[in-house]
Tab-separated table of C-alpha atoms in Angstrom:
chain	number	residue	atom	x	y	z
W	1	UNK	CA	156.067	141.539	115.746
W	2	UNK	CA	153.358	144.660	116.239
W	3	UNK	CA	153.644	148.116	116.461
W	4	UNK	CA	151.657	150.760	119.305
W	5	UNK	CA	148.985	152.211	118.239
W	6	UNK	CA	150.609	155.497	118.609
W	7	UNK	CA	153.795	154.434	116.871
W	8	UNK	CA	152.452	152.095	114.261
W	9	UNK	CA	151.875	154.701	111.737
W	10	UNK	CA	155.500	155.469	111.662
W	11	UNK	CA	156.743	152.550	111.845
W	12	UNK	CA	154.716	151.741	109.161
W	13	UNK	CA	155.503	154.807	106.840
W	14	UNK	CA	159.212	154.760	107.610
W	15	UNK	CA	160.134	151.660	105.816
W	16	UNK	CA	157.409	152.257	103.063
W	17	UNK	CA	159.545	154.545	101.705
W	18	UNK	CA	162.602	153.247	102.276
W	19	UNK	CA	161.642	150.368	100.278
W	20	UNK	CA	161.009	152.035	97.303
W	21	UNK	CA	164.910	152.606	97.178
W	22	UNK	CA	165.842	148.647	98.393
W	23	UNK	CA	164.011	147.061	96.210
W	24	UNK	CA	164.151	147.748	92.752
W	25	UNK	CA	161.152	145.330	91.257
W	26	UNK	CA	158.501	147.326	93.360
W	27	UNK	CA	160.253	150.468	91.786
W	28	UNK	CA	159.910	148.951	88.694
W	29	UNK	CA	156.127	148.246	89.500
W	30	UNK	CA	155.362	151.168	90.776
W	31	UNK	CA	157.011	152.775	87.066
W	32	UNK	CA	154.628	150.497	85.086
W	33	UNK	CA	151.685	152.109	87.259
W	34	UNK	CA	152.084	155.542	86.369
W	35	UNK	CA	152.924	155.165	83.070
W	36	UNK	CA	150.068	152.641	82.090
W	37	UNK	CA	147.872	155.024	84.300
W	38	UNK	CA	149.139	157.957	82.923
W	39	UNK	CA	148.186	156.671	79.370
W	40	UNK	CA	145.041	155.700	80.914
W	41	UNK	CA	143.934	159.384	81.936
W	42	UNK	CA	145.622	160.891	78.805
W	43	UNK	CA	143.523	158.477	76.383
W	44	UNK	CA	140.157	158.837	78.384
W	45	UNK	CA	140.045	162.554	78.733
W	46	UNK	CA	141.358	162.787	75.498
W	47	UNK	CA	138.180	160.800	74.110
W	48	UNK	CA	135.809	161.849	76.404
W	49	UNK	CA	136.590	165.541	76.024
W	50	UNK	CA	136.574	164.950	72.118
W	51	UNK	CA	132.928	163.686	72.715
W	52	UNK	CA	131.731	166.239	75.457
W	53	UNK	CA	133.318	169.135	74.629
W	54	UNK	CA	133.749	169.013	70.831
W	55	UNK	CA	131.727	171.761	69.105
W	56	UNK	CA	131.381	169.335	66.223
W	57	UNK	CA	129.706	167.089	68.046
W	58	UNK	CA	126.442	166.495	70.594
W	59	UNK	CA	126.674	166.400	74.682
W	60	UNK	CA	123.534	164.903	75.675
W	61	UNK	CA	123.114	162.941	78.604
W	62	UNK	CA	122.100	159.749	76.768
W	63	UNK	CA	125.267	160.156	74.435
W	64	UNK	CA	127.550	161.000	77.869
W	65	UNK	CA	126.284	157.803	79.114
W	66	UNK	CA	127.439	156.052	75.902
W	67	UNK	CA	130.753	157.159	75.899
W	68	UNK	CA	131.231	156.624	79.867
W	69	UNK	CA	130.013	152.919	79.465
W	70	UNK	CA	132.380	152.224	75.975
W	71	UNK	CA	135.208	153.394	78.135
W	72	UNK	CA	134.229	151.340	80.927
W	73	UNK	CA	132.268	148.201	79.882
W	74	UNK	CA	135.852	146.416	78.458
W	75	UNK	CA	137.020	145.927	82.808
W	76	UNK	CA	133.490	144.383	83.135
W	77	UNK	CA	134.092	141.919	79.829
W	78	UNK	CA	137.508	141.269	79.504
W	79	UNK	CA	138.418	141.433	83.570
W	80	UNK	CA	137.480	137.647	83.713
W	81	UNK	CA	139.554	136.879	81.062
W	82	UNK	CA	142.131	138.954	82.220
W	83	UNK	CA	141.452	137.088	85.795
W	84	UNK	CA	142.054	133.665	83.929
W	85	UNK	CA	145.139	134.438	82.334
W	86	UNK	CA	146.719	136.847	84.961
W	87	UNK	CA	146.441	133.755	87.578
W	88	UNK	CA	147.671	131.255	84.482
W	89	UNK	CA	150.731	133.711	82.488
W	90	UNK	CA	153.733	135.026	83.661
W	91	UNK	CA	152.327	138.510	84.730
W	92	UNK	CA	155.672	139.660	83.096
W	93	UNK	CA	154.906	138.838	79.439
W	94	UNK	CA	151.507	139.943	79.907
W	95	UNK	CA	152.220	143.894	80.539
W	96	UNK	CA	154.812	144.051	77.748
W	97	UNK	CA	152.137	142.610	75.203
W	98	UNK	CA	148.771	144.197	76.363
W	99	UNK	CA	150.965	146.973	76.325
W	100	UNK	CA	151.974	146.962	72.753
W	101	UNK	CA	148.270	146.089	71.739
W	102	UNK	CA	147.135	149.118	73.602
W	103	UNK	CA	149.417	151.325	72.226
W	104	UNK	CA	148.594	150.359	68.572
W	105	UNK	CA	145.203	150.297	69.306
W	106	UNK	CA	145.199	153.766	70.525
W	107	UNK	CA	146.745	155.056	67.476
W	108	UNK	CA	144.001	153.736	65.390
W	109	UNK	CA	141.581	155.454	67.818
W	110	UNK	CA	143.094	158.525	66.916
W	111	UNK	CA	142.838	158.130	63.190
W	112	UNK	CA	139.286	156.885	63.301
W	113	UNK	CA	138.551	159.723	65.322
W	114	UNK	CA	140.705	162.246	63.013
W	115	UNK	CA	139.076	160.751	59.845
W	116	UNK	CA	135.703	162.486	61.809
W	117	UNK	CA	133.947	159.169	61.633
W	118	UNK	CA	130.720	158.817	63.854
W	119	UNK	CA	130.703	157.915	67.380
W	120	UNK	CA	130.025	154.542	67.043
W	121	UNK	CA	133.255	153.419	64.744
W	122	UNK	CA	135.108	155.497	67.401
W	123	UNK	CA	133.329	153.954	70.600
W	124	UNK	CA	134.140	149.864	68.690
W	125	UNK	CA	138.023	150.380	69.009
W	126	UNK	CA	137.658	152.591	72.091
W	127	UNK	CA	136.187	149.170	73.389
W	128	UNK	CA	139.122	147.017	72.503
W	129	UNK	CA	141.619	149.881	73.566
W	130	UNK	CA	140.005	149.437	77.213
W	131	UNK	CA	140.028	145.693	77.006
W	132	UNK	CA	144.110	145.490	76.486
W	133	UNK	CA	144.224	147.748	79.369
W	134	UNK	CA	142.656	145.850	81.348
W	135	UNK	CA	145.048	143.083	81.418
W	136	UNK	CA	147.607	145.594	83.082
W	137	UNK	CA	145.037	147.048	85.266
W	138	UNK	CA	144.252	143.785	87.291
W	139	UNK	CA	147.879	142.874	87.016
W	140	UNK	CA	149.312	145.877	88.597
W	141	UNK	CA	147.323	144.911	91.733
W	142	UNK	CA	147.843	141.261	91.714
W	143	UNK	CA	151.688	141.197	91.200
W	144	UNK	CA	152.532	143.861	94.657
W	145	UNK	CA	152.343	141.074	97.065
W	146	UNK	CA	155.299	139.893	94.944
W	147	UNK	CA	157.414	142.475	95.692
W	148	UNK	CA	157.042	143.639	98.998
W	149	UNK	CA	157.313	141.768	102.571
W	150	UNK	CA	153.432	141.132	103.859
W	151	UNK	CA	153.966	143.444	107.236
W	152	UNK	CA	154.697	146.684	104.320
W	153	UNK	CA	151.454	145.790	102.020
W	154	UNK	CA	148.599	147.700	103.587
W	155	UNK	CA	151.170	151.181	103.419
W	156	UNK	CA	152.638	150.535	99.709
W	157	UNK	CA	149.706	149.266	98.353
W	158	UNK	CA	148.234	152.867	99.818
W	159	UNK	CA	151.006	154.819	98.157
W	160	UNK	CA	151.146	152.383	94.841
W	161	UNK	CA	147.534	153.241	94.129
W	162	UNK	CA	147.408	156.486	95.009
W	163	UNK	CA	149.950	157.152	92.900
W	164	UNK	CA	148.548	155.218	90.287
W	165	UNK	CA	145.288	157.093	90.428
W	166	UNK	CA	147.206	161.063	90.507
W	167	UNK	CA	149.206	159.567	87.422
W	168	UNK	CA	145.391	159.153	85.859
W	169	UNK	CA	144.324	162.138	87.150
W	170	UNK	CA	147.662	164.168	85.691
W	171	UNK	CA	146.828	162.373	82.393
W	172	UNK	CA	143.570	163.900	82.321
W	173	UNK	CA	144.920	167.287	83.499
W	174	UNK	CA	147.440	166.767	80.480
W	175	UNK	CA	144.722	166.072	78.053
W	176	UNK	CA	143.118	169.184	78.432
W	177	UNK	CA	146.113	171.556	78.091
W	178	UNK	CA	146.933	169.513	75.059
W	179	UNK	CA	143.530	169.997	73.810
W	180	UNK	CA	144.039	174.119	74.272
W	181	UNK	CA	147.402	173.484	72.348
W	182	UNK	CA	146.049	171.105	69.369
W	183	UNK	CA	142.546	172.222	69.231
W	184	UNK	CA	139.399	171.533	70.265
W	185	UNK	CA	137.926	169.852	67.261
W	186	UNK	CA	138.379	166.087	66.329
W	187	UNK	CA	141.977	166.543	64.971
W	188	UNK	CA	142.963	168.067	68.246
W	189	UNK	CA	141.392	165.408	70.394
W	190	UNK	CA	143.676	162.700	67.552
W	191	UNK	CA	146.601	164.657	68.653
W	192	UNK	CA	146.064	163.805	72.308
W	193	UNK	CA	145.357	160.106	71.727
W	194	UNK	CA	148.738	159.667	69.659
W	195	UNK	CA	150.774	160.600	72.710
W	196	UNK	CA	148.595	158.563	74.842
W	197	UNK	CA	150.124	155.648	72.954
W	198	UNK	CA	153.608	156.989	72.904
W	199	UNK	CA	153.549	156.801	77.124
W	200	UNK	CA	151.691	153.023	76.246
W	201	UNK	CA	155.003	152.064	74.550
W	202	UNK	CA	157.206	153.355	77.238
W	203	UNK	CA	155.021	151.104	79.674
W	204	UNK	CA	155.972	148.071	77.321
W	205	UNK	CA	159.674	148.744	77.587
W	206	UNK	CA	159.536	149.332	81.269
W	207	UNK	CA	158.320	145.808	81.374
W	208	UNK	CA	160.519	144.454	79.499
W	209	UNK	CA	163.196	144.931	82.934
W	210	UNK	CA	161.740	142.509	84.766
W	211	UNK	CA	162.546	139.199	85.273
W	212	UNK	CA	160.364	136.234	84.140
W	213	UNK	CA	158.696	134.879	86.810
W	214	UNK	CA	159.287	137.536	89.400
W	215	UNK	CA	155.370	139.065	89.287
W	216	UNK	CA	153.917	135.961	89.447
W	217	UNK	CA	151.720	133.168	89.936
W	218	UNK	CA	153.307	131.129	91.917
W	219	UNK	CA	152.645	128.004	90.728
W	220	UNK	CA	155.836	126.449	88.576
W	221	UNK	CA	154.625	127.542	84.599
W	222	UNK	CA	157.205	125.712	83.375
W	223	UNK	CA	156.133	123.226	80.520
W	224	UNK	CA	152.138	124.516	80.878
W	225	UNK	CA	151.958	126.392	77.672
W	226	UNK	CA	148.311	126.584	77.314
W	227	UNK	CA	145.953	127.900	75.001
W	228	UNK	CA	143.877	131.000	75.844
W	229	UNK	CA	141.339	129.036	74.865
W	230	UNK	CA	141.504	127.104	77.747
W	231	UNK	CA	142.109	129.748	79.737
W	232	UNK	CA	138.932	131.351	78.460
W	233	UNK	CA	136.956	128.707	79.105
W	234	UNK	CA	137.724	128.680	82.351
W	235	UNK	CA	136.109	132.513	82.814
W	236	UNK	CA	132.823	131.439	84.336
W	237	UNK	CA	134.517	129.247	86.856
W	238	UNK	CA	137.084	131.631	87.524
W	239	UNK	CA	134.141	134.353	88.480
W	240	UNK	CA	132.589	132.192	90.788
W	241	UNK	CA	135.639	131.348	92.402
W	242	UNK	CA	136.653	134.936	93.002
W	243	UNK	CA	133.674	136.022	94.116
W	244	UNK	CA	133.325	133.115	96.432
W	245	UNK	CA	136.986	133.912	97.569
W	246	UNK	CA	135.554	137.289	98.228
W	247	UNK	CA	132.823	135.968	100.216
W	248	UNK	CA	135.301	133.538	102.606
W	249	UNK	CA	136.808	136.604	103.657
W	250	UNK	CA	134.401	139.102	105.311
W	251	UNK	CA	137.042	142.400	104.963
W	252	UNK	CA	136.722	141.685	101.050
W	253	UNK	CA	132.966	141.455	101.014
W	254	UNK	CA	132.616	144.644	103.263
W	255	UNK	CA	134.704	146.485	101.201
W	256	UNK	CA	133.701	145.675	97.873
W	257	UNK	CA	130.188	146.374	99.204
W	258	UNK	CA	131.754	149.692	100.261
W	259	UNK	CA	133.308	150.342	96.866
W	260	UNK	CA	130.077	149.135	95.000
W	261	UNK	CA	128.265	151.901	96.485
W	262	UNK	CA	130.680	154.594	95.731
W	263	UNK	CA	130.794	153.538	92.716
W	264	UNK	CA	127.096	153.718	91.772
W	265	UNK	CA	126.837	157.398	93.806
W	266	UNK	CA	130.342	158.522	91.381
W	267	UNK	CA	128.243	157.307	88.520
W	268	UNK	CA	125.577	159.775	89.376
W	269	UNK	CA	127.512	162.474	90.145
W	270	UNK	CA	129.807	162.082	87.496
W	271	UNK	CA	126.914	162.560	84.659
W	272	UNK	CA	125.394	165.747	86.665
W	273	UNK	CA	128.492	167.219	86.589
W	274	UNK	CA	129.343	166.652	82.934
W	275	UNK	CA	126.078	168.186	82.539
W	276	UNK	CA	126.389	170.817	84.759
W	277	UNK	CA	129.522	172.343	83.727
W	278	UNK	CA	128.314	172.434	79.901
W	279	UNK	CA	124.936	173.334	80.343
W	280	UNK	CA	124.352	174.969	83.862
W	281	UNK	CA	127.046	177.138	85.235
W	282	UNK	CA	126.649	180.337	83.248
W	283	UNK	CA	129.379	182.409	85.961
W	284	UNK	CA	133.061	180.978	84.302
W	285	UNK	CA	133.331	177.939	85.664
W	286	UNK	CA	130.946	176.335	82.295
W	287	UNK	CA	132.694	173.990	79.999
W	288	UNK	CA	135.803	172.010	80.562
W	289	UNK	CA	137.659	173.997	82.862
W	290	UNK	CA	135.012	173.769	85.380
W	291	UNK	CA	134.937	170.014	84.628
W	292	UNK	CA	138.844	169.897	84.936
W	293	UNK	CA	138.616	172.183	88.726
W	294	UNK	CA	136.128	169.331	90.254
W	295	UNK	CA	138.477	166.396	88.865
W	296	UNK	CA	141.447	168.427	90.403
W	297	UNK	CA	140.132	168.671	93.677
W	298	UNK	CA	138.405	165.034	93.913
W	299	UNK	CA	142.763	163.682	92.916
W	300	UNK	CA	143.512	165.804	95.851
W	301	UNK	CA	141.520	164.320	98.407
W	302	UNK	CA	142.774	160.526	96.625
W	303	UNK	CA	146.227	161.829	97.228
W	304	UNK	CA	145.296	162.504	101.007
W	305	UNK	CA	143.725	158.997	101.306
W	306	UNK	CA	147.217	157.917	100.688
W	307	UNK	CA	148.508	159.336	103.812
W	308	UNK	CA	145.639	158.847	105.636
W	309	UNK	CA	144.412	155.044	105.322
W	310	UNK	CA	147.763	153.323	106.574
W	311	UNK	CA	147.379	155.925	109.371
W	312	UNK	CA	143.790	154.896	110.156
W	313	UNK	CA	143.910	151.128	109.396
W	314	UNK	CA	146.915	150.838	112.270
W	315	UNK	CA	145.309	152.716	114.815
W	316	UNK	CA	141.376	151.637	114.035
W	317	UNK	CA	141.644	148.858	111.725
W	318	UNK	CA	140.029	148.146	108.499
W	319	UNK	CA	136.292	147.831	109.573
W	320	UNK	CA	136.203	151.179	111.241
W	321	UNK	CA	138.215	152.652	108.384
W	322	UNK	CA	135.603	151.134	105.686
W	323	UNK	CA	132.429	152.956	107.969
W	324	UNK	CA	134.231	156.285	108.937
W	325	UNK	CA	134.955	156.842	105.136
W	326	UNK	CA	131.243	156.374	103.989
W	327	UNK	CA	129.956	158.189	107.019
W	328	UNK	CA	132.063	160.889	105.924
W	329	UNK	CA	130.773	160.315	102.629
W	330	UNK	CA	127.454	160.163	102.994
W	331	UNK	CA	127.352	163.745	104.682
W	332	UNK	CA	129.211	165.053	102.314
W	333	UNK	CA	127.037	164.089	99.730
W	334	UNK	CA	123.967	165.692	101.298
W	335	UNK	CA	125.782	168.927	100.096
W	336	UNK	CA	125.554	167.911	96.358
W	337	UNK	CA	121.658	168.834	96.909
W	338	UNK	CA	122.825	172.751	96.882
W	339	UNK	CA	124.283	172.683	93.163
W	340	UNK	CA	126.259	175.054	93.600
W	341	UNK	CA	129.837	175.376	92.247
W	342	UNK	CA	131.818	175.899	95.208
W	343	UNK	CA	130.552	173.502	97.465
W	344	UNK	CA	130.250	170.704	94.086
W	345	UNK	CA	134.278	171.436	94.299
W	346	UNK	CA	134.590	171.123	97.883
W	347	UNK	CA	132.716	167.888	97.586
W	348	UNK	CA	134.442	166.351	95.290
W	349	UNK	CA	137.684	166.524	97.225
W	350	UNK	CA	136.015	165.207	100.268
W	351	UNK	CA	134.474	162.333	98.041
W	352	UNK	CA	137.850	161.885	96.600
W	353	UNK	CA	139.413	160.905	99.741
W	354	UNK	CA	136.689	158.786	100.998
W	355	UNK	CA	136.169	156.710	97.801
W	356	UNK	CA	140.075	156.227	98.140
W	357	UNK	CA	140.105	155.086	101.527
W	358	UNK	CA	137.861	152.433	101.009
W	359	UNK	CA	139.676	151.456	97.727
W	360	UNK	CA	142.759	151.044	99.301
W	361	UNK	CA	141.264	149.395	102.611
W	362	UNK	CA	139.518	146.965	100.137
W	363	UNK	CA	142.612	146.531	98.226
W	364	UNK	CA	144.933	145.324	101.008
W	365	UNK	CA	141.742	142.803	102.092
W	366	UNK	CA	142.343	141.248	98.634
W	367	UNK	CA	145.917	141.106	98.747
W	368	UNK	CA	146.190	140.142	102.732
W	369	UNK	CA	143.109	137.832	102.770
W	370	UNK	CA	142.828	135.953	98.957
W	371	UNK	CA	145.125	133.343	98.476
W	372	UNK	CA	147.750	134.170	95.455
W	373	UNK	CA	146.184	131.577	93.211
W	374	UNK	CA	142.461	133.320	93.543
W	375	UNK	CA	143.991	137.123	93.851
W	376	UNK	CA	143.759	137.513	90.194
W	377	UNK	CA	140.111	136.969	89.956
W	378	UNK	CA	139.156	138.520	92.885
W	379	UNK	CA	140.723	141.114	91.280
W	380	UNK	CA	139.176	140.547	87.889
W	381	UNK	CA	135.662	140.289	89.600
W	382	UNK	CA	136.064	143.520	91.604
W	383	UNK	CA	136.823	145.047	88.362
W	384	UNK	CA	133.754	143.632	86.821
W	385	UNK	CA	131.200	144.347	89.541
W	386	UNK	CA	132.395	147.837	90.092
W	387	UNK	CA	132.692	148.773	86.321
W	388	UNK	CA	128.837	147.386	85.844
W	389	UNK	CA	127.988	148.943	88.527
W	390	UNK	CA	129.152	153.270	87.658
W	391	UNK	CA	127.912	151.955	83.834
W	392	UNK	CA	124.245	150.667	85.132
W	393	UNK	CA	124.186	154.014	87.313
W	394	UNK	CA	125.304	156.401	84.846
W	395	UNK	CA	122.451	154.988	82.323
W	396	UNK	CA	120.042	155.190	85.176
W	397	UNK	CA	121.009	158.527	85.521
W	398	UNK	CA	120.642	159.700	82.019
W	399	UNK	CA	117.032	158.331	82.001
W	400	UNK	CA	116.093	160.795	84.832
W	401	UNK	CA	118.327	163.727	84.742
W	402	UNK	CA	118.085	166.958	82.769
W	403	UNK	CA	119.701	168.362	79.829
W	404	UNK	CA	120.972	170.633	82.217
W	405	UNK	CA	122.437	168.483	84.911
W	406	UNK	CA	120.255	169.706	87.898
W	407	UNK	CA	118.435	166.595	89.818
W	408	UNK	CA	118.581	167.081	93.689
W	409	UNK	CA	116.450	163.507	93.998
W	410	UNK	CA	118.960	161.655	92.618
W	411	UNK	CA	122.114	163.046	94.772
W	412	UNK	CA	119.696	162.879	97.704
W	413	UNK	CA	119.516	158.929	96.896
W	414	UNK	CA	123.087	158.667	96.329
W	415	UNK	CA	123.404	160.369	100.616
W	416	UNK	CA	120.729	157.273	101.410
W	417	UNK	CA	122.899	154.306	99.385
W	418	UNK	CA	126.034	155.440	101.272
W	419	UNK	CA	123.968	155.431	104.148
W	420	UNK	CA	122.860	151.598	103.492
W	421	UNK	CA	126.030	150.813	102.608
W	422	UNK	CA	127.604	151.744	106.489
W	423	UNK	CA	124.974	149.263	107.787
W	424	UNK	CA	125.776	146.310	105.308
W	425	UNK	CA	129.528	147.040	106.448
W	426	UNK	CA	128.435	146.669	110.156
W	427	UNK	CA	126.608	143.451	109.586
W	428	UNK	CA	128.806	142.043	107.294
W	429	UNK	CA	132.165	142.463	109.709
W	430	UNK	CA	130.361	140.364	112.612
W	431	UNK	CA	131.256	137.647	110.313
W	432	UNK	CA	134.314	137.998	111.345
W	433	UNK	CA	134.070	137.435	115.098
W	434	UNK	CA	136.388	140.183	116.459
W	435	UNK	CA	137.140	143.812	115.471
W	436	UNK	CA	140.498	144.678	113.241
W	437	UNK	CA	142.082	147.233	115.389
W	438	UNK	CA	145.799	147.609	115.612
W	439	UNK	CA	148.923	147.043	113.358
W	440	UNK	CA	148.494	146.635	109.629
W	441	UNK	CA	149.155	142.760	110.105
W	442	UNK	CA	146.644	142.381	112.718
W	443	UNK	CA	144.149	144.222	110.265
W	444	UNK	CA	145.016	141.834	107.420
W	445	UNK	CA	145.263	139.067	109.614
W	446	UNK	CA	141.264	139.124	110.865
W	447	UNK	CA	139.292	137.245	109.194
């Protein structure tokens, strides 16, 4: 059955929430989210502000770019593992132990980091910290369509990973007032990592409340106990067939092409900014509060991006969702070129929401348009593309940018890739023979 236009957004919302109380798996889910996000934002703030904005130690933007790509380069390698097993293991088992392993590995994080070791000891477990995250990353996403009715998807999955990403973004918000209230030195950044694995164990016993089976796959596990070698060696094959799963369905492709160039404009603007705030702005806003303000106001406009995508998709579908977000963010970018504080703040909200939108849009594509058996590696390959992506931009951007931050050429060419990337959306949605306009279903439904 579909909604009006002009009633489908509350018909949509309505139930959204409702089903939050109904159902108590997707509450459960939902609990694993924050709390593994939570822990996510906690530990990465916590270790990036130890590196950037430690007096003991350097800030330059070739060592920014190391830590950004040690804290990022585990979803590119282990996602298609994680994609092998995710589609293979009860989904279940595999929170409660990457959960465990992240927690302990976290804790030795902190005491490599409180011994005042180098960066690079630091940066090897920070690596294998990311990679056990990872697992409960791609599983989060590929487990909702196993707990809510397809006609609710495109909404919850809106408010799941919104939620998801402010739980990441109060993390981070966390780690810094913990780092006023344990110190700014490498002891004080230890302190923030060892509650970073305290919320890692709760995520583990949340798990734990599930029953087997109910996340996922679907296919019967019973009596297929095997070996993660096999399962490994089954990686390169599993890639292919997720991103060839992406490419049968022409929403995915758009908006991972979407995402992909988000990605590589955050990656600039991410490394200007670091750079900017400790370097540039000489009026209050230098160092980490100034940081903290811009990351505030860019989870703002995420948080509106929940409300607003299950809005948009029902009245204009996904395709003009996907565009009207980059549009929006391609103008928006243009402002960047001013480098001024304000507007940078401003910016990042509008960025924020944008970036979201097509997340989410790109999201339910994956989870309305990818068969269950392939979801997991779609997911796993999203992860990987997007992940190499900010990490190949961020070290493109430390080649060319400034000890102080200040390069108006490269957010000029981060206006012209969003630009590019409305046109390859255009193009690549006449694959699919008809607009998506409408309900939520008939937006998941085109293909």
């Amino acid at each position: 059955m579909t909604t009006s236009g002009a009633d489908a957004p509350a018909a949509a919302a309505k139930p959204a929430w409702r089903t939050f109380r109904d159902l108590p798996d997707l509450l459960r889910l939902l609990g694993v989210r924050l709390l593994s996000q939570y822990a996510e934002g906690l530990f990465q703030a916590g270790l990036g502000t130890a590196i950037v904005f430690n007096p003991q130690r350097s800030a330059s933007p070739v060592a920014i770019a190391t830590g950004l790509a040690v804290l990022l380069l585990p979803y590119s390698v282990i996602g298609p593992f994680a994609g092998a097993l995710l589609d293979r293991w009860d989904r279940r088992r595999v929170f409660i132990v990457a959960n465990l392993v992240r927690a302990l590995l976290i804790a030795a994080c902190a005491g490599v980091l409180a011994s005042g070791a180098g960066e690079t000891a630091i940066f090897v477990v920070a690596l294998a910290v990311g990679g056990a995250g990872r697992f409960v990353g791609s599983g989060l996403s590929a487990a909702l369509p196993h707990v809510v009715d397809r006609p609710q998807l495109v909404a919850l999955n809106s408010v799941t990973t919104t939620l998801g990403a402010g739980a990441t973004a109060v993390g981070a918000s966390t780690a810094v007032g913990l780092r006023a209230l344990f110190g700014s030195d490498d002891a004080g950044g230890a302190g923030v990592l060892a509650c970073a694995a305290l919320i890692a164990i709760l995520g583990a016993l949340l798990s734990t409340r599930f029953p087997a089976g109910v996340l996922g796959p679907d296919h019967d596990l019973s009596g297929k106990h095997e070996k993660p070698a096999t399962a490994f060696a089954d990686v390169a094959a599993g890639l292919a067939h997720g991103a060839l799963a992406a490419w049968r369905a022409p929403s995915v492709t758009a908006a991972l092409t979407g995402m992909g160039a988000h990605r590589i404009v955050f990656g600039f603007n991410t490394l200007m900014l670091l750079l900017l705030t400790r370097h540039h702005f000489t009026d209050g806003t230098l160092g980490l509060a100034g940081f903290g303000s811009v990351a505030g106001a860019t989870a703002v406009g995420m948080f509106v991006a929940a409300v607003l995508t299950p809005i948009s998709v029902a009245r204009w579908g996904r395709r003009n969702t996907v565009v009207g977000a980059l549009v929006a963010a391609c103008l928006t970018q243009l402002t960047v070129l001013t480098m001024n504080f304000a507007v940078l703040v401003l910016a990042a909200a509008v960025l924020g929401l944008a970036g979201q939108v097509v997340k989410l849009s790109g999201d339910a594509a994956m989870q309305l348009d990818v068969p269950d058996e392939r979801r997991g590696q779609v997911f796993a390959f999203q992860d990987a593309l997007f992940n190499v992506t900010f990490v190949s931009a961020v070290a493109f951007a430390a080649a060319v940018v400034p000890f102080d931050g200040v390069c108006r050429p490269l957010a000029a060419a981060g206006a012209v890739l969003y630009a590019l990337a409305v046109g390859a959306v255009v193009l690549l949605y006449r694959r699919t023979g008809n607009a998506e306009v409408g309900t939520p279903e008939a937006a998941g439904a085109s293909n």
